[in-house]
Amino acid sequence: MSSQKKRDQLILHTALTAGRIMIENGSEVERVEDTMERIAHNAGAKTSQLFVMITGILMAINGEVGAQIEPVKRRTFDLEKISVVNDLSRQFAAHKITLQEFANRLDHLDKSTKYFPFWLQLLSAAMVSGPLEVVFRHNLPDFWITCVVGALGWLVFYLLNKFIQIRFLSEFAAAATIGVLAIWSVHLGLGNSVDDIIIGSVMPLVPGVPITNSVRDILAGNLVSGPARGVEALVSAAAIGFGIAMVLQFL
Amino acid sequence: MSLTEFLIEVAGNYVATIGFGILLNIPRRALNFAGWIGVLGYFVYKFIVIWGGGYVVGNMMGAVVIGVASLQAARIKKMPMILFNIPALVPLVPGGQAYQMIKYFALGENSTAFVFLIQVVMISGAIAFGFLLSELVNRVQQRVWRHRR
């Protein structure tokens, strides 16, 4: 009885940790439910009951008394972790790793963050801004200055996000910085069109993950999490818009 | 559209999609596929606009193609679908119109701003609806797939 209970505890811990990691890093709710159900099923639980929301997860197995709660406190975008949880779940289903190993690896994954190196992120922010400015506006001469402004704007976003950890404020400040730099560079004669430089440079700040997940969650019938993500996307977009609008007022 | 412009747009979309993928920290193995899906989605949009289909239908079909292609990529690579469709969506984002809207609101020219506001709403709605349709295609396809086996 006791060992059965320990096993159940481990199943709950593994499934809940996997679910929390996925939501924290920007997965849609349906995938989380699916993965957690699979983990419980593959670990030998007869039934599992789940309630997954964007701010917390509830789970019980085998219809026993004692469901467990896992709050989700922070939200970042790190799609690699979702992919790793997915891989681990597949390996567990194929009996390549045991439940205990699975749990240990999840705990390890939760602690470690393996981002791309900082210079590469900065470079890719430049590589989002410049090319998209050319694609949208066909303004080749402003390519380089858009790359630079976009990278600097993203740098402001990155640093503020690291130290004050309020995503919307960082986006606002980054957008305002982009506006100022764009106007300034045109004054100095480095660029031709303020509009084109700003349009390209704000592209790295676009809230792509909440937009996509919001649509997918609503379609899957998660009428709480979907609109919540939608609000997240909307507030991000509004923060960027206000940042730009504030600078344009002083044009 | 001349050949040079075409090549510049292919390169621009590919690089931009991969760049956005790096910012979201998607695994290295998925970057190349995501980049090409981004190019594909943008060109479906572009060609529909060139052939007179209008930007709403263009964005919708672009989103459909991105959704369907992402599921195929997810199957081939055995990775979650969102690794492919989130970066690939970026070239379709109505950034230009959204900026014009903000600009004209800030300058106090509300009637011009509303024109752009409507465009932004229409395009966002079209992309969302396109994702809905692609989900439908994917589910039908999954049914057929399972049925056959």
CSV table of C-alpha atoms in Angstrom, one decimal:
chain,number,residue,atom,x,y,z
A,1,MET,CA,0.0,0.0,0.0
A,2,SER,CA,2.7,2.4,1.0
A,3,SER,CA,4.8,1.7,-2.1
A,4,GLN,CA,1.7,2.1,-4.2
A,5,LYS,CA,1.2,5.5,-2.6
A,6,LYS,CA,4.8,6.5,-3.2
A,7,ARG,CA,4.4,5.5,-6.8
A,8,ASP,CA,1.2,7.6,-7.2
A,9,GLN,CA,3.0,10.5,-5.5
A,10,LEU,CA,5.9,10.2,-8.0
A,11,ILE,CA,3.4,10.1,-11.0
A,12,LEU,CA,1.7,13.2,-9.8
A,13,HIS,CA,5.0,15.0,-9.2
A,14,THR,CA,6.3,14.1,-12.6
A,15,ALA,CA,3.1,15.0,-14.5
A,16,LEU,CA,2.6,18.3,-12.6
A,17,THR,CA,6.2,19.4,-13.1
A,18,ALA,CA,6.1,18.6,-16.8
A,19,GLY,CA,2.8,20.6,-17.1
A,20,ARG,CA,4.2,23.5,-15.2
A,21,ILE,CA,7.4,23.7,-17.2
A,22,MET,CA,5.4,23.6,-20.4
A,23,ILE,CA,2.9,26.4,-19.4
A,24,GLU,CA,5.7,28.6,-18.0
A,25,ASN,CA,7.5,28.5,-21.3
A,26,GLY,CA,4.6,29.2,-23.6
A,27,SER,CA,2.9,26.0,-24.5
A,28,GLU,CA,-0.8,25.9,-25.4
A,29,VAL,CA,-3.1,24.3,-22.9
A,30,GLU,CA,-4.3,21.4,-25.0
A,31,ARG,CA,-0.7,20.1,-25.4
A,32,VAL,CA,-0.2,20.3,-21.7
A,33,GLU,CA,-3.3,18.3,-21.0
A,34,ASP,CA,-2.4,15.7,-23.6
A,35,THR,CA,1.2,15.3,-22.3
A,36,MET,CA,0.1,15.0,-18.6
A,37,GLU,CA,-2.5,12.4,-19.5
A,38,ARG,CA,0.0,10.4,-21.5
A,39,ILE,CA,2.5,10.5,-18.6
A,40,ALA,CA,-0.1,9.3,-16.1
A,41,HIS,CA,-1.4,6.6,-18.5
A,42,ASN,CA,2.1,5.3,-19.4
A,43,ALA,CA,3.1,5.3,-15.7
A,44,GLY,CA,0.2,2.9,-15.0
A,45,ALA,CA,-2.5,5.2,-13.5
A,46,LYS,CA,-5.9,3.8,-14.4
A,47,THR,CA,-7.6,7.2,-14.6
A,48,SER,CA,-6.5,10.8,-14.4
A,49,GLN,CA,-8.4,14.0,-13.8
A,50,LEU,CA,-6.9,17.3,-14.9
A,51,PHE,CA,-7.8,20.9,-14.7
A,52,VAL,CA,-5.2,23.0,-16.5
A,53,MET,CA,-5.3,26.8,-16.5
A,54,ILE,CA,-2.7,29.4,-17.5
A,55,THR,CA,-2.1,30.3,-13.8
A,56,GLY,CA,-2.2,26.8,-12.2
A,57,ILE,CA,-2.8,23.1,-12.7
A,58,LEU,CA,-4.9,20.6,-10.7
A,59,MET,CA,-4.5,16.9,-11.0
A,60,ALA,CA,-5.7,13.7,-9.4
A,61,ILE,CA,-5.1,10.1,-10.4
A,62,ASN,CA,-7.1,6.9,-9.9
A,63,GLY,CA,-10.0,8.8,-8.5
A,64,GLU,CA,-8.3,9.0,-5.1
A,65,VAL,CA,-8.9,11.7,-2.4
A,66,GLY,CA,-6.1,14.2,-2.6
A,67,ALA,CA,-5.7,16.1,-5.8
A,68,GLN,CA,-2.6,18.2,-6.1
A,69,ILE,CA,-2.1,21.8,-7.1
A,70,GLU,CA,0.8,23.3,-9.0
A,71,PRO,CA,0.7,27.1,-9.3
A,72,VAL,CA,2.3,28.7,-12.4
A,73,LYS,CA,3.9,32.0,-11.2
A,74,ARG,CA,6.1,33.2,-14.0
A,75,ARG,CA,5.7,33.1,-17.8
A,76,THR,CA,8.6,33.4,-20.3
A,77,PHE,CA,9.1,32.2,-23.8
A,78,ASP,CA,11.5,29.3,-24.1
A,79,LEU,CA,10.3,26.9,-26.7
A,80,GLU,CA,13.3,24.6,-26.3
A,81,LYS,CA,12.1,23.4,-22.9
A,82,ILE,CA,8.7,22.5,-24.3
A,83,SER,CA,10.5,20.5,-27.0
A,84,VAL,CA,12.7,18.7,-24.4
A,85,VAL,CA,9.6,17.8,-22.2
A,86,ASN,CA,8.0,16.4,-25.4
A,87,ASP,CA,11.1,14.3,-26.2
A,88,LEU,CA,11.3,13.0,-22.6
A,89,SER,CA,7.6,12.1,-22.7
A,90,ARG,CA,8.2,10.2,-25.9
A,91,GLN,CA,11.2,8.3,-24.5
A,92,PHE,CA,9.1,7.5,-21.4
A,93,ALA,CA,6.3,6.1,-23.5
A,94,ALA,CA,8.8,4.0,-25.4
A,95,HIS,CA,10.2,2.6,-22.0
A,96,LYS,CA,13.6,4.1,-22.7
A,97,ILE,CA,13.7,5.9,-19.3
A,98,THR,CA,12.0,5.0,-16.0
A,99,LEU,CA,9.6,7.3,-14.1
A,100,GLN,CA,12.3,8.2,-11.6
A,101,GLU,CA,14.7,9.2,-14.3
A,102,PHE,CA,12.0,11.2,-16.0
A,103,ALA,CA,11.3,13.1,-12.8
A,104,ASN,CA,15.0,13.8,-12.1
A,105,ARG,CA,15.5,15.1,-15.6
A,106,LEU,CA,12.5,17.3,-15.4
A,107,ASP,CA,13.8,18.8,-12.1
A,108,HIS,CA,17.1,19.4,-13.7
A,109,LEU,CA,15.5,21.0,-16.8
A,110,ASP,CA,13.5,23.2,-14.5
A,111,LYS,CA,16.6,24.7,-12.9
A,112,SER,CA,18.8,25.0,-16.0
A,113,THR,CA,18.3,27.6,-18.7
A,114,LYS,CA,20.1,27.0,-21.9
A,115,TYR,CA,19.6,30.1,-24.1
A,116,PHE,CA,21.4,30.9,-27.3
A,117,PRO,CA,24.5,33.1,-26.5
A,118,PHE,CA,23.7,36.7,-25.9
A,119,TRP,CA,25.6,38.0,-29.0
A,120,LEU,CA,23.6,35.7,-31.2
A,121,GLN,CA,20.3,36.9,-29.7
A,122,LEU,CA,21.3,40.5,-30.3
A,123,LEU,CA,22.4,39.6,-33.9
A,124,SER,CA,19.1,37.8,-34.5
A,125,ALA,CA,17.1,40.8,-33.2
A,126,ALA,CA,19.0,42.8,-35.9
A,127,MET,CA,18.2,40.1,-38.4
A,128,VAL,CA,14.5,40.3,-37.7
A,129,SER,CA,14.4,44.1,-38.0
A,130,GLY,CA,16.4,44.8,-41.1
A,131,PRO,CA,15.1,42.1,-43.5
A,132,LEU,CA,11.5,42.7,-42.5
A,133,GLU,CA,11.8,46.4,-43.1
A,134,VAL,CA,13.0,45.6,-46.6
A,135,VAL,CA,10.2,43.0,-47.2
A,136,PHE,CA,7.4,45.3,-45.9
A,137,ARG,CA,8.6,48.7,-47.2
A,138,HIS,CA,11.0,47.9,-50.1
A,139,ASN,CA,13.4,50.5,-48.7
A,140,LEU,CA,16.9,49.1,-49.2
A,141,PRO,CA,19.0,52.1,-48.2
A,142,ASP,CA,17.6,52.0,-44.6
A,143,PHE,CA,18.5,48.4,-44.1
A,144,TRP,CA,21.6,48.8,-41.9
A,145,ILE,CA,20.2,51.6,-39.7
A,146,THR,CA,17.1,49.5,-39.1
A,147,CYS,CA,19.2,46.6,-38.0
A,148,VAL,CA,21.1,48.8,-35.6
A,149,VAL,CA,18.0,50.5,-34.1
A,150,GLY,CA,16.2,47.1,-33.9
A,151,ALA,CA,19.1,45.5,-32.0
A,152,LEU,CA,19.4,48.5,-29.6
A,153,GLY,CA,15.7,48.5,-29.0
A,154,TRP,CA,15.8,44.8,-28.2
A,155,LEU,CA,18.8,45.3,-25.9
A,156,VAL,CA,16.8,47.8,-23.9
A,157,PHE,CA,13.9,45.3,-23.7
A,158,TYR,CA,16.2,42.4,-22.7
A,159,LEU,CA,18.1,44.4,-19.9
A,160,LEU,CA,14.9,45.9,-18.4
A,161,ASN,CA,13.2,42.5,-18.5
A,162,LYS,CA,16.1,41.0,-16.7
A,163,PHE,CA,16.1,43.6,-13.9
A,164,ILE,CA,12.6,44.8,-13.4
A,165,GLN,CA,10.8,41.8,-14.7
A,166,ILE,CA,7.6,43.5,-15.9
A,167,ARG,CA,7.3,42.5,-19.5
A,168,PHE,CA,4.8,45.3,-20.5
A,169,LEU,CA,7.0,48.1,-19.0
A,170,SER,CA,10.1,46.7,-20.8
A,171,GLU,CA,8.2,46.7,-24.1
A,172,PHE,CA,7.0,50.2,-23.5
A,173,ALA,CA,10.5,51.5,-22.8
A,174,ALA,CA,12.0,49.5,-25.7
A,175,ALA,CA,9.4,51.0,-28.1
A,176,ALA,CA,10.1,54.5,-26.9
A,177,THR,CA,13.8,54.0,-27.3
A,178,ILE,CA,13.2,52.7,-30.9
A,179,GLY,CA,11.2,55.8,-31.6
A,180,VAL,CA,13.8,58.2,-30.3
A,181,LEU,CA,16.7,56.4,-32.1
A,182,ALA,CA,14.8,56.4,-35.4
A,183,ILE,CA,14.0,60.1,-35.3
A,184,TRP,CA,17.5,60.9,-34.2
A,185,SER,CA,19.1,58.8,-36.9
A,186,VAL,CA,17.1,60.5,-39.6
A,187,HIS,CA,18.1,63.9,-38.1
A,188,LEU,CA,21.7,62.9,-38.3
A,189,GLY,CA,21.2,61.8,-41.9
A,190,LEU,CA,21.8,58.1,-41.2
A,191,GLY,CA,18.4,57.1,-42.5
A,192,ASN,CA,15.7,58.4,-44.8
A,193,SER,CA,12.4,57.4,-43.4
A,194,VAL,CA,11.4,57.4,-39.7
A,195,ASP,CA,8.3,55.3,-40.5
A,196,ASP,CA,10.2,52.5,-42.2
A,197,ILE,CA,12.9,52.3,-39.5
A,198,ILE,CA,10.3,52.1,-36.7
A,199,ILE,CA,8.2,49.5,-38.5
A,200,GLY,CA,11.2,47.2,-39.0
A,201,SER,CA,12.7,47.8,-35.6
A,202,VAL,CA,9.6,46.9,-33.5
A,203,MET,CA,9.3,43.5,-35.2
A,204,PRO,CA,11.5,41.6,-32.6
A,205,LEU,CA,9.0,42.8,-29.9
A,206,VAL,CA,5.9,41.3,-31.5
A,207,PRO,CA,4.1,39.1,-29.1
A,208,GLY,CA,4.0,36.1,-31.4
A,209,VAL,CA,3.6,33.3,-28.8
A,210,PRO,CA,0.5,34.7,-27.0
A,211,ILE,CA,-1.2,35.5,-30.3
A,212,THR,CA,-0.8,32.0,-31.7
A,213,ASN,CA,-1.6,30.3,-28.4
A,214,SER,CA,-4.6,32.4,-27.8
A,215,VAL,CA,-6.2,31.4,-31.1
A,216,ARG,CA,-5.3,27.7,-30.6
A,217,ASP,CA,-6.6,27.7,-27.0
A,218,ILE,CA,-9.9,29.3,-27.9
A,219,LEU,CA,-10.3,26.8,-30.7
A,220,ALA,CA,-9.7,23.9,-28.4
A,221,GLY,CA,-12.4,25.1,-26.1
A,222,ASN,CA,-10.3,26.5,-23.3
A,223,LEU,CA,-12.4,29.6,-22.9
A,224,VAL,CA,-10.5,30.8,-19.8
A,225,SER,CA,-6.9,30.4,-20.9
A,226,GLY,CA,-7.4,31.5,-24.6
A,227,PRO,CA,-8.9,35.0,-23.8
A,228,ALA,CA,-6.3,35.4,-21.0
A,229,ARG,CA,-3.5,34.9,-23.6
A,230,GLY,CA,-5.3,37.2,-25.9
A,231,VAL,CA,-5.3,39.9,-23.2
A,232,GLU,CA,-1.6,39.3,-22.7
A,233,ALA,CA,-1.0,39.9,-26.4
A,234,LEU,CA,-3.2,42.9,-26.5
A,235,VAL,CA,-1.5,44.6,-23.6
A,236,SER,CA,1.9,43.9,-25.1
A,237,ALA,CA,0.7,45.4,-28.4
A,238,ALA,CA,-0.8,48.4,-26.6
A,239,ALA,CA,2.5,48.9,-24.6
A,240,ILE,CA,4.5,49.0,-27.8
A,241,GLY,CA,1.9,51.3,-29.4
A,242,PHE,CA,2.0,53.8,-26.5
A,243,GLY,CA,5.8,53.8,-26.5
A,244,ILE,CA,5.8,54.8,-30.2
A,245,ALA,CA,2.9,57.2,-29.9
A,246,MET,CA,4.5,59.0,-27.0
A,247,VAL,CA,7.7,59.7,-29.0
A,248,LEU,CA,5.7,60.8,-32.1
A,249,GLN,CA,3.9,63.4,-30.0
A,250,PHE,CA,7.1,65.2,-29.5
A,251,LEU,CA,8.1,64.9,-33.2
B,1,MET,CA,8.1,41.6,-59.3
B,2,SER,CA,11.6,41.3,-60.7
B,3,LEU,CA,13.9,38.3,-59.9
B,4,THR,CA,16.2,40.4,-57.7
B,5,GLU,CA,13.2,41.6,-55.6
B,6,PHE,CA,12.0,38.0,-55.3
B,7,LEU,CA,15.3,36.7,-54.1
B,8,ILE,CA,15.7,39.6,-51.6
B,9,GLU,CA,12.2,38.8,-50.2
B,10,VAL,CA,13.0,35.1,-49.9
B,11,ALA,CA,16.3,35.8,-48.1
B,12,GLY,CA,14.7,38.5,-45.9
B,13,ASN,CA,11.8,36.3,-44.8
B,14,TYR,CA,14.0,33.3,-44.2
B,15,VAL,CA,16.5,35.2,-42.1
B,16,ALA,CA,13.8,37.1,-40.2
B,17,THR,CA,11.9,33.9,-39.3
B,18,ILE,CA,15.0,32.2,-38.1
B,19,GLY,CA,16.0,35.3,-36.1
B,20,PHE,CA,12.6,35.4,-34.4
B,21,GLY,CA,13.0,31.6,-33.7
B,22,ILE,CA,16.4,32.3,-32.0
B,23,LEU,CA,14.8,35.0,-29.8
B,24,LEU,CA,12.2,32.5,-28.7
B,25,ASN,CA,14.9,29.9,-28.1
B,26,ILE,CA,13.6,27.2,-30.4
B,27,PRO,CA,15.9,24.2,-30.8
B,28,ARG,CA,18.6,24.3,-33.5
B,29,ARG,CA,17.1,21.3,-35.3
B,30,ALA,CA,13.9,23.2,-35.9
B,31,LEU,CA,15.3,26.5,-37.2
B,32,ASN,CA,15.7,25.6,-40.9
B,33,PHE,CA,12.2,24.1,-41.3
B,34,ALA,CA,10.7,27.1,-39.5
B,35,GLY,CA,12.5,29.5,-41.8
B,36,TRP,CA,11.2,27.8,-45.0
B,37,ILE,CA,7.7,27.6,-43.6
B,38,GLY,CA,7.9,31.4,-43.0
B,39,VAL,CA,9.0,32.0,-46.6
B,40,LEU,CA,6.2,29.7,-47.9
B,41,GLY,CA,3.5,31.4,-45.9
B,42,TYR,CA,4.6,34.9,-46.9
B,43,PHE,CA,4.7,34.0,-50.6
B,44,VAL,CA,1.2,32.4,-50.6
B,45,TYR,CA,0.0,35.8,-49.2
B,46,LYS,CA,2.1,37.7,-51.7
B,47,PHE,CA,0.9,35.8,-54.8
B,48,ILE,CA,-2.7,36.0,-53.8
B,49,VAL,CA,-2.4,39.7,-53.4
B,50,ILE,CA,-0.6,40.0,-56.8
B,51,TRP,CA,-3.3,37.9,-58.5
B,52,GLY,CA,-6.0,40.2,-57.1
B,53,GLY,CA,-7.3,38.1,-54.2
B,54,GLY,CA,-7.1,41.0,-51.7
B,55,TYR,CA,-5.0,41.2,-48.5
B,56,VAL,CA,-7.6,39.6,-46.3
B,57,VAL,CA,-7.9,36.4,-48.3
B,58,GLY,CA,-4.1,36.5,-48.8
B,59,ASN,CA,-3.4,36.6,-45.1
B,60,MET,CA,-6.0,33.9,-44.4
B,61,MET,CA,-4.5,31.5,-47.0
B,62,GLY,CA,-1.0,32.3,-45.7
B,63,ALA,CA,-2.0,31.3,-42.2
B,64,VAL,CA,-3.7,28.1,-43.5
B,65,VAL,CA,-0.6,27.1,-45.4
B,66,ILE,CA,1.6,27.8,-42.4
B,67,GLY,CA,-0.6,25.8,-40.1
B,68,VAL,CA,-0.7,22.7,-42.4
B,69,ALA,CA,3.0,22.9,-43.3
B,70,SER,CA,3.8,23.2,-39.6
B,71,LEU,CA,2.0,20.0,-38.7
B,72,GLN,CA,3.8,18.1,-41.5
B,73,ALA,CA,7.1,19.5,-40.2
B,74,ALA,CA,6.1,18.5,-36.6
B,75,ARG,CA,5.5,15.0,-37.8
B,76,ILE,CA,8.7,14.7,-39.7
B,77,LYS,CA,10.9,16.1,-36.9
B,78,LYS,CA,8.8,14.6,-34.1
B,79,MET,CA,8.7,18.0,-32.3
B,80,PRO,CA,5.8,20.2,-31.1
B,81,MET,CA,4.0,22.1,-33.8
B,82,ILE,CA,4.3,25.5,-32.1
B,83,LEU,CA,8.1,25.5,-32.8
B,84,PHE,CA,7.3,26.0,-36.5
B,85,ASN,CA,4.1,28.1,-36.7
B,86,ILE,CA,5.0,30.8,-34.2
B,87,PRO,CA,8.2,32.1,-36.0
B,88,ALA,CA,6.6,31.5,-39.4
B,89,LEU,CA,3.7,33.8,-38.5
B,90,VAL,CA,6.0,36.8,-38.1
B,91,PRO,CA,6.2,37.9,-41.7
B,92,LEU,CA,2.4,38.1,-41.9
B,93,VAL,CA,2.0,40.4,-38.8
B,94,PRO,CA,0.4,43.7,-39.9
B,95,GLY,CA,3.2,45.8,-38.5
B,96,GLY,CA,3.1,48.5,-41.1
B,97,GLN,CA,-0.6,49.1,-40.8
B,98,ALA,CA,-0.5,49.0,-37.0
B,99,TYR,CA,2.3,51.6,-37.0
B,100,GLN,CA,0.4,53.9,-39.3
B,101,MET,CA,-2.7,53.6,-37.1
B,102,ILE,CA,-0.7,54.6,-34.0
B,103,LYS,CA,1.0,57.4,-35.9
B,104,TYR,CA,-2.2,59.0,-37.1
B,105,PHE,CA,-3.9,58.6,-33.7
B,106,ALA,CA,-0.9,60.3,-32.1
B,107,LEU,CA,-1.1,63.1,-34.7
B,108,GLY,CA,-4.8,63.6,-34.1
B,109,GLU,CA,-5.9,62.6,-37.6
B,110,ASN,CA,-8.5,60.1,-36.4
B,111,SER,CA,-10.4,59.5,-39.6
B,112,THR,CA,-7.2,58.3,-41.3
B,113,ALA,CA,-6.3,56.3,-38.3
B,114,PHE,CA,-9.6,54.4,-38.4
B,115,VAL,CA,-8.9,53.3,-41.9
B,116,PHE,CA,-5.7,51.6,-40.7
B,117,LEU,CA,-7.4,50.3,-37.5
B,118,ILE,CA,-10.0,48.5,-39.7
B,119,GLN,CA,-7.2,47.0,-41.8
B,120,VAL,CA,-5.3,45.8,-38.7
B,121,VAL,CA,-8.5,44.2,-37.3
B,122,MET,CA,-9.3,42.6,-40.6
B,123,ILE,CA,-5.8,41.2,-41.1
B,124,SER,CA,-5.6,39.9,-37.5
B,125,GLY,CA,-9.0,38.3,-37.9
B,126,ALA,CA,-8.0,36.8,-41.2
B,127,ILE,CA,-4.9,35.2,-39.7
B,128,ALA,CA,-6.8,33.9,-36.7
B,129,PHE,CA,-9.5,32.5,-39.0
B,130,GLY,CA,-6.7,31.0,-41.2
B,131,PHE,CA,-5.3,29.1,-38.2
B,132,LEU,CA,-8.8,27.9,-37.5
B,133,LEU,CA,-9.2,26.5,-41.0
B,134,SER,CA,-5.7,24.9,-40.9
B,135,GLU,CA,-6.7,23.2,-37.6
B,136,LEU,CA,-9.8,21.9,-39.4
B,137,VAL,CA,-7.7,20.6,-42.3
B,138,ASN,CA,-5.2,19.0,-39.8
B,139,ARG,CA,-8.0,17.3,-37.8
B,140,VAL,CA,-9.7,15.9,-40.9
B,141,GLN,CA,-6.3,14.7,-42.1
B,142,GLN,CA,-5.5,13.0,-38.8
B,143,ARG,CA,-8.9,11.2,-39.0
B,144,VAL,CA,-8.2,9.9,-42.5
B,145,TRP,CA,-4.7,8.9,-41.4
B,146,ARG,CA,-5.9,7.0,-38.4
B,147,HIS,CA,-8.7,5.4,-40.4
B,148,ARG,CA,-6.4,4.1,-43.0
B,149,ARG,CA,-4.0,2.4,-40.7
